[in-house]
Amino acid sequence: MDFEISKAIEVLSTTPATLRSLLENLSEAWVGPVIQNPESKIQNGDWAPYDIIGHLIHGEETDWIPRARIILAQSDDRTFVPFDRFAQFENSKGKSLTQLLDEFARLRAENLDVLRSWNVTEDQLHLEGMHPELGRVTLSQLLSTWVVHDLNHIRQIVTVMAKRYGIEVGVWKEYLSILK
Amino acid sequence: MDFEISKAIEVLSTTPATLRSLLENLSEAWVGPVIQNPESKIQNGDWAPYDIIGHLIHGEETDWIPRARIILAQSDDRTFVPFDRFAQFENSKGKSLTQLLDEFARLRAENLDVLRSWNVTEDQLHLEGMHPELGRVTLSQLLSTWVVHDLNHIRQIVTVMAKRYGIEVGVWKEYLSILK
């Protein structure tokens, strides 16, 4: 599937509502801190849904649009600021899950307004920036990654939720690839 | 996480809205038939989101509640009717994705009304039925599996969507576990 900004925006614009639907009416037992349990394959480092929304917020603030600006500016130094994958553990403190979902929805809508306002051309999609670890990357790769990153974290959320029933499903576990 | 019907219903009741949010405003390029492409790791047998909603509909009609009825009846033959994993390829013909999402939402709401109306007791959760391949299973295992099955298919949908950008993300692929 070739990259087109309009198709990327289709997914990016729906993620906040999808996460809200998935999470907003669930009890703490589903969305709260992950409790380690080797038998259900929940790992100590697994992020709870709460942590993941915080991570997505930090991406809106420091990753996608700031990096796109660096690429579009084409100044001498096109190296991105490294992304802090653990910032949410500090930034989300004291906030409810609903507050985080609201904040994510607001930031995402603002960022998509910025992206649309740029009217990025086909030529600009091939402009490059410098990723601190991966090296040269293009604007279309950055924007594609923004989309896949959303999908990746929806996947992570449903996976960590499913693992909470890893024992309860009994012998059906064999049929459920999400528990493997 | 111990099984409780109220907590299972939290997830089961939100799945139709989550799928609607995720899929309803996407173009055919995101939700339509999967085109095989070895480089992006899309396989010929991968189901498109359209196929998956059809599969969930067939589960509402023939799997979860009918099997729960067999368990609760405790008649001499407690063996479930085998589930047809491919019924949707026939049953969905001629229907739009929106029609399928509507049908799934209606059937799920009806089935949860039935489940709630039973006022299942703790003792009934331990009653058993006979799975044609897996053997003896309990009502609580069946209901837990219903929940995890939803999550498994949300995961499958976002995974097959992400793979459509498997090439477009370039070197970022390394960081995106959903593409592995």
Coordinates of C-alpha atoms in Angstrom, one line a residue:
Chain A
M1 CA 0.0 0.0 0.0
D2 CA 1.7 3.2 -1.2
F3 CA 1.9 6.0 1.3
E4 CA -0.7 8.8 1.0
I5 CA -1.1 11.5 3.7
S6 CA -4.9 11.4 3.4
K7 CA -4.9 7.6 4.1
A8 CA -2.5 8.0 7.0
I9 CA -4.7 10.7 8.5
E10 CA -7.7 8.3 8.3
V11 CA -6.1 6.0 10.9
L12 CA -4.4 8.7 13.0
S13 CA -7.6 10.6 13.4
T14 CA -9.6 7.7 14.7
T15 CA -7.1 6.3 17.2
P16 CA -8.2 8.5 20.2
A17 CA -11.9 7.4 19.8
T18 CA -10.9 3.8 19.4
L19 CA -8.8 3.9 22.6
R20 CA -11.6 5.7 24.4
S21 CA -14.1 3.1 23.4
L22 CA -11.8 0.3 24.3
L23 CA -10.8 1.6 27.7
E24 CA -13.1 4.2 29.2
N25 CA -15.7 2.0 30.7
L26 CA -13.4 -0.7 32.1
S27 CA -12.6 -1.3 35.8
E28 CA -9.2 -0.9 37.3
A29 CA -8.7 -4.7 37.1
W30 CA -8.6 -4.4 33.3
V31 CA -6.7 -1.1 32.9
G32 CA -4.7 -0.6 36.1
P33 CA -1.1 -1.6 37.0
V34 CA 0.0 -4.9 35.6
I35 CA 0.6 -7.5 38.3
Q36 CA 3.3 -10.0 37.5
N37 CA 2.1 -13.5 37.1
P38 CA 4.5 -16.0 35.4
E39 CA 1.7 -18.5 34.7
S40 CA -0.4 -16.0 32.7
K41 CA 2.8 -14.8 31.0
I42 CA 2.4 -11.2 32.2
Q43 CA 5.9 -9.8 32.6
N44 CA 7.1 -7.3 35.1
G45 CA 8.0 -4.8 32.3
D46 CA 4.6 -5.0 30.6
W47 CA 2.9 -1.6 30.4
A48 CA -0.6 -1.2 31.6
P49 CA -3.1 0.6 29.3
Y50 CA -2.7 3.6 31.5
D51 CA 1.1 3.7 30.8
I52 CA 0.5 3.3 27.1
I53 CA -1.8 6.3 26.8
G54 CA 0.9 8.4 28.6
H55 CA 3.5 7.2 26.1
L56 CA 1.2 8.2 23.2
I57 CA 0.8 11.7 24.7
H58 CA 4.6 12.1 25.0
G59 CA 4.9 11.1 21.3
E60 CA 2.4 13.8 20.3
E61 CA 4.4 16.4 22.3
T62 CA 7.9 15.5 21.3
D63 CA 8.1 13.0 18.5
W64 CA 6.1 13.0 15.3
I65 CA 5.3 16.7 14.5
P66 CA 8.6 18.0 16.0
R67 CA 10.6 15.6 13.8
A68 CA 8.5 16.4 10.8
R69 CA 9.3 20.1 11.4
I70 CA 13.1 19.2 11.4
I71 CA 12.8 17.4 8.1
L72 CA 10.7 20.1 6.4
A73 CA 13.1 22.8 7.7
Q74 CA 16.1 21.1 6.0
S75 CA 18.6 23.1 8.1
D76 CA 22.2 21.9 8.5
D77 CA 21.5 19.8 11.5
R78 CA 18.6 17.4 10.8
T79 CA 19.2 15.1 13.7
F80 CA 16.1 14.3 15.8
V81 CA 16.1 14.7 19.6
P82 CA 16.1 11.1 21.0
F83 CA 12.6 10.0 22.2
D84 CA 12.2 9.2 25.9
R85 CA 10.3 5.9 26.0
F86 CA 9.7 6.1 29.7
A87 CA 8.7 9.8 30.2
Q88 CA 5.1 8.8 30.9
F89 CA 6.0 7.2 34.3
E90 CA 6.7 10.7 35.5
N91 CA 4.4 12.8 33.3
S92 CA 1.2 10.9 34.0
K93 CA 1.4 11.0 37.8
G94 CA -1.8 12.1 39.5
K95 CA -3.9 11.9 36.3
S96 CA -6.9 9.7 35.7
L97 CA -7.1 7.5 32.7
T98 CA -10.0 9.7 31.4
Q99 CA -7.8 12.8 31.7
L100 CA -5.1 11.1 29.7
L101 CA -7.5 10.0 27.0
D102 CA -8.8 13.6 26.8
E103 CA -5.3 15.0 26.6
F104 CA -4.3 12.5 23.9
A105 CA -7.4 13.3 21.8
R106 CA -6.8 17.1 22.1
L107 CA -3.1 16.8 21.2
R108 CA -3.7 14.4 18.3
A109 CA -6.4 16.7 16.8
E110 CA -4.1 19.7 17.1
N111 CA -1.2 17.8 15.5
L112 CA -3.4 16.7 12.6
D113 CA -4.5 20.3 12.1
V114 CA -0.8 21.2 11.8
L115 CA -0.1 18.4 9.4
R116 CA -3.0 19.3 7.2
S117 CA -2.0 23.0 7.2
W118 CA 1.4 22.2 5.7
N119 CA -0.2 20.8 2.5
V120 CA 2.9 18.5 2.1
T121 CA 3.8 17.9 -1.5
E122 CA 4.9 14.6 -3.0
D123 CA 8.5 16.0 -3.3
Q124 CA 8.6 16.9 0.4
L125 CA 7.6 13.3 1.4
H126 CA 11.1 12.3 0.2
L127 CA 13.0 14.9 2.2
E128 CA 15.3 13.3 4.9
G129 CA 16.1 13.8 8.5
M130 CA 18.6 12.0 10.7
H131 CA 17.4 9.5 13.3
P132 CA 19.9 9.3 16.2
E133 CA 20.1 5.5 15.9
L134 CA 18.6 4.5 12.6
G135 CA 20.2 7.1 10.4
R136 CA 18.6 8.7 7.3
V137 CA 14.8 8.5 7.2
T138 CA 12.3 10.3 5.0
L139 CA 9.2 12.3 5.9
S140 CA 6.9 9.6 4.4
Q141 CA 8.7 6.9 6.6
L142 CA 8.1 9.1 9.6
L143 CA 4.4 9.6 8.9
S144 CA 3.9 5.9 8.1
T145 CA 5.6 5.0 11.4
W146 CA 3.3 7.3 13.3
V147 CA 0.4 5.2 11.9
V148 CA 2.0 1.9 12.6
H149 CA 3.0 3.1 16.1
D150 CA -0.7 3.7 16.9
L151 CA -1.7 0.3 15.7
N152 CA 1.3 -1.3 17.6
H153 CA 0.1 0.2 20.9
I154 CA -3.6 -0.8 20.3
R155 CA -2.2 -4.3 19.8
Q156 CA -0.1 -4.0 23.0
I157 CA -3.2 -2.9 25.0
V158 CA -5.4 -5.7 23.9
T159 CA -2.6 -8.2 24.4
V160 CA -1.9 -7.2 28.0
M161 CA -5.7 -7.2 28.7
A162 CA -6.0 -10.7 27.2
K163 CA -3.1 -12.0 29.3
R164 CA -5.1 -11.1 32.4
Y165 CA -7.4 -14.0 31.4
G166 CA -4.5 -16.2 30.4
I167 CA -5.4 -18.8 33.1
E168 CA -9.2 -18.3 33.1
V169 CA -9.6 -19.6 29.5
G170 CA -8.3 -23.0 30.5
V171 CA -7.6 -25.4 27.6
W172 CA -8.8 -22.8 25.0
K173 CA -5.5 -21.1 25.4
E174 CA -4.2 -23.4 22.6
Y175 CA -6.5 -21.7 20.1
L176 CA -5.7 -18.1 21.1
S177 CA -2.6 -16.7 19.5
I178 CA -2.8 -13.6 21.6
L179 CA -1.8 -15.7 24.6
K180 CA 1.2 -17.3 23.0
Chain B
M1 CA -7.4 -11.8 37.4
D2 CA -10.3 -14.0 38.7
F3 CA -13.2 -14.5 36.4
E4 CA -16.3 -12.4 37.1
I5 CA -19.2 -12.1 34.7
S6 CA -19.6 -8.3 35.3
K7 CA -16.0 -7.8 34.3
A8 CA -16.3 -10.0 31.2
I9 CA -19.4 -8.1 30.2
E10 CA -17.4 -4.8 30.4
V11 CA -15.2 -5.9 27.6
L12 CA -17.8 -7.8 25.6
S13 CA -20.1 -4.8 25.6
T14 CA -17.6 -2.4 24.3
T15 CA -16.1 -4.4 21.4
P16 CA -18.7 -3.4 18.8
A17 CA -18.1 0.3 19.4
T18 CA -14.3 -0.2 19.3
L19 CA -14.5 -2.0 16.0
R20 CA -16.8 0.7 14.6
S21 CA -14.4 3.4 15.7
L22 CA -11.4 1.6 14.3
L23 CA -12.9 0.7 10.9
E24 CA -15.9 2.7 9.9
N25 CA -14.2 5.7 8.4
L26 CA -11.3 3.9 6.6
S27 CA -11.0 3.5 2.9
E28 CA -11.1 0.2 1.1
A29 CA -7.2 0.3 1.0
W30 CA -7.2 -0.3 4.8
V31 CA -10.1 -2.6 5.3
G32 CA -10.6 -4.4 1.9
P33 CA -9.2 -7.7 0.7
V34 CA -5.7 -8.5 1.6
I35 CA -3.2 -8.5 -1.3
Q36 CA -0.4 -10.9 -0.9
N37 CA 3.0 -9.2 -0.6
P38 CA 5.9 -11.3 0.7
E39 CA 8.0 -8.2 1.4
S40 CA 5.4 -6.7 3.8
K41 CA 4.8 -10.1 5.3
I42 CA 1.1 -10.1 4.3
Q43 CA 0.2 -13.7 3.8
N44 CA -2.4 -15.1 1.4
G45 CA -4.4 -16.5 4.2
D46 CA -4.5 -13.3 6.2
W47 CA -8.1 -12.2 6.8
A48 CA -9.1 -8.7 6.0
P49 CA -11.0 -6.7 8.7
Y50 CA -14.1 -7.4 6.6
D51 CA -13.7 -11.1 7.0
I52 CA -13.0 -10.8 10.7
I53 CA -16.3 -9.0 11.5
G54 CA -18.1 -11.7 9.6
H55 CA -16.3 -14.3 11.7
L56 CA -17.4 -12.5 14.9
I57 CA -21.0 -12.4 13.7
H58 CA -20.9 -16.2 13.1
G59 CA -19.6 -16.6 16.7
E60 CA -22.5 -14.6 18.1
E61 CA -24.9 -16.8 16.2
T62 CA -23.5 -20.2 16.7
D63 CA -20.7 -20.3 19.3
W64 CA -20.8 -18.5 22.7
I65 CA -24.4 -18.4 23.8
P66 CA -25.5 -21.7 22.2
R67 CA -22.6 -23.4 23.9
A68 CA -23.4 -21.7 27.2
R69 CA -27.0 -23.0 26.8
I70 CA -25.6 -26.6 26.4
I71 CA -23.6 -26.3 29.5
L72 CA -26.4 -24.8 31.6
A73 CA -28.9 -27.4 30.4
Q74 CA -26.6 -30.3 31.7
S75 CA -28.4 -32.8 29.5
D76 CA -26.8 -36.2 28.8
D77 CA -25.1 -35.0 25.6
R78 CA -23.1 -31.9 26.4
T79 CA -21.0 -31.9 23.3
F80 CA -20.8 -28.6 21.4
V81 CA -21.5 -28.3 17.7
P82 CA -18.1 -27.7 16.0
F83 CA -17.5 -24.0 15.0
D84 CA -17.1 -23.2 11.4
R85 CA -14.1 -20.8 11.2
F86 CA -14.8 -20.1 7.5
A87 CA -18.5 -19.5 7.4
Q88 CA -18.1 -15.7 6.9
F89 CA -16.7 -16.1 3.4
E90 CA -20.2 -17.3 2.4
N91 CA -22.4 -15.5 4.9
S92 CA -21.0 -12.0 4.4
K93 CA -21.4 -12.0 0.6
G94 CA -23.1 -8.8 -0.7
K95 CA -22.9 -7.0 2.6
S96 CA -21.0 -3.7 3.3
L97 CA -18.6 -3.4 6.2
T98 CA -21.1 -1.0 7.8
Q99 CA -23.9 -3.6 7.5
L100 CA -21.6 -6.2 9.2
L101 CA -20.7 -3.8 12.0
D102 CA -24.4 -3.0 12.6
E103 CA -25.2 -6.7 12.6
F104 CA -22.4 -7.6 15.0
A105 CA -23.5 -4.8 17.4
R106 CA -27.1 -5.9 17.4
L107 CA -26.3 -9.6 17.9
R108 CA -23.8 -8.8 20.7
A109 CA -26.3 -6.6 22.5
E110 CA -28.9 -9.3 22.3
N111 CA -26.5 -12.0 23.5
L112 CA -25.4 -9.9 26.5
D113 CA -29.1 -9.4 27.4
V114 CA -29.5 -13.1 27.4
L115 CA -26.4 -13.7 29.5
R116 CA -27.5 -11.1 32.0
S117 CA -31.0 -12.5 32.2
W118 CA -29.6 -15.9 33.3
N119 CA -28.2 -14.4 36.5
V120 CA -25.5 -17.1 36.5
T121 CA -24.4 -18.3 39.9
E122 CA -20.9 -19.0 41.1
D123 CA -21.8 -22.8 41.1
Q124 CA -23.0 -22.7 37.5
L125 CA -19.7 -21.1 36.4
H126 CA -18.1 -24.5 37.2
L127 CA -20.6 -26.6 35.2
E128 CA -19.0 -28.4 32.3
G129 CA -19.6 -29.0 28.6
M130 CA -17.7 -31.1 26.1
H131 CA -15.6 -29.4 23.4
P132 CA -15.3 -31.6 20.3
E133 CA -11.5 -31.2 20.3
L134 CA -10.4 -29.9 23.6
G135 CA -12.6 -32.0 25.9
R136 CA -14.2 -30.9 29.2
V137 CA -14.5 -27.1 29.6
T138 CA -16.4 -25.0 32.2
L139 CA -18.8 -22.2 31.7
S140 CA -16.3 -19.7 33.1
Q141 CA -13.7 -20.9 30.7
L142 CA -16.2 -20.4 27.8
L143 CA -17.0 -16.9 28.9
S144 CA -13.4 -15.9 29.5
T145 CA -12.6 -17.3 26.0
W146 CA -15.4 -15.1 24.5
V147 CA -13.6 -12.0 25.9
V148 CA -10.1 -13.1 24.8
H149 CA -11.4 -14.0 21.4
D150 CA -12.7 -10.4 20.9
L151 CA -9.3 -9.1 22.0
N152 CA -7.5 -11.6 19.7
H153 CA -9.4 -10.3 16.7
I154 CA -8.9 -6.7 17.5
R155 CA -5.2 -7.6 17.6
Q156 CA -5.5 -9.4 14.3
I157 CA -7.2 -6.4 12.6
V158 CA -4.6 -3.9 13.7
T159 CA -1.8 -6.3 12.8
V160 CA -3.1 -6.8 9.2
M161 CA -3.6 -3.0 8.9
A162 CA 0.0 -2.3 10.1
K163 CA 1.4 -4.8 7.6
R164 CA 0.0 -2.7 4.8
Y165 CA 2.7 -0.1 5.8
G166 CA 5.3 -2.8 6.3
I167 CA 7.5 -1.4 3.6
E168 CA 6.6 2.3 3.9
V169 CA 8.0 2.6 7.5
G170 CA 11.5 1.9 6.1
V171 CA 14.2 1.3 8.8
W172 CA 11.7 2.0 11.6
K173 CA 10.5 -1.6 11.1
E174 CA 13.1 -2.7 13.5
Y175 CA 11.3 -0.9 16.4
L176 CA 7.8 -2.0 15.5
S177 CA 7.0 -5.4 17.0
I178 CA 3.7 -5.5 15.2
L179 CA 5.6 -6.0 11.9
K180 CA 7.8 -8.9 13.1

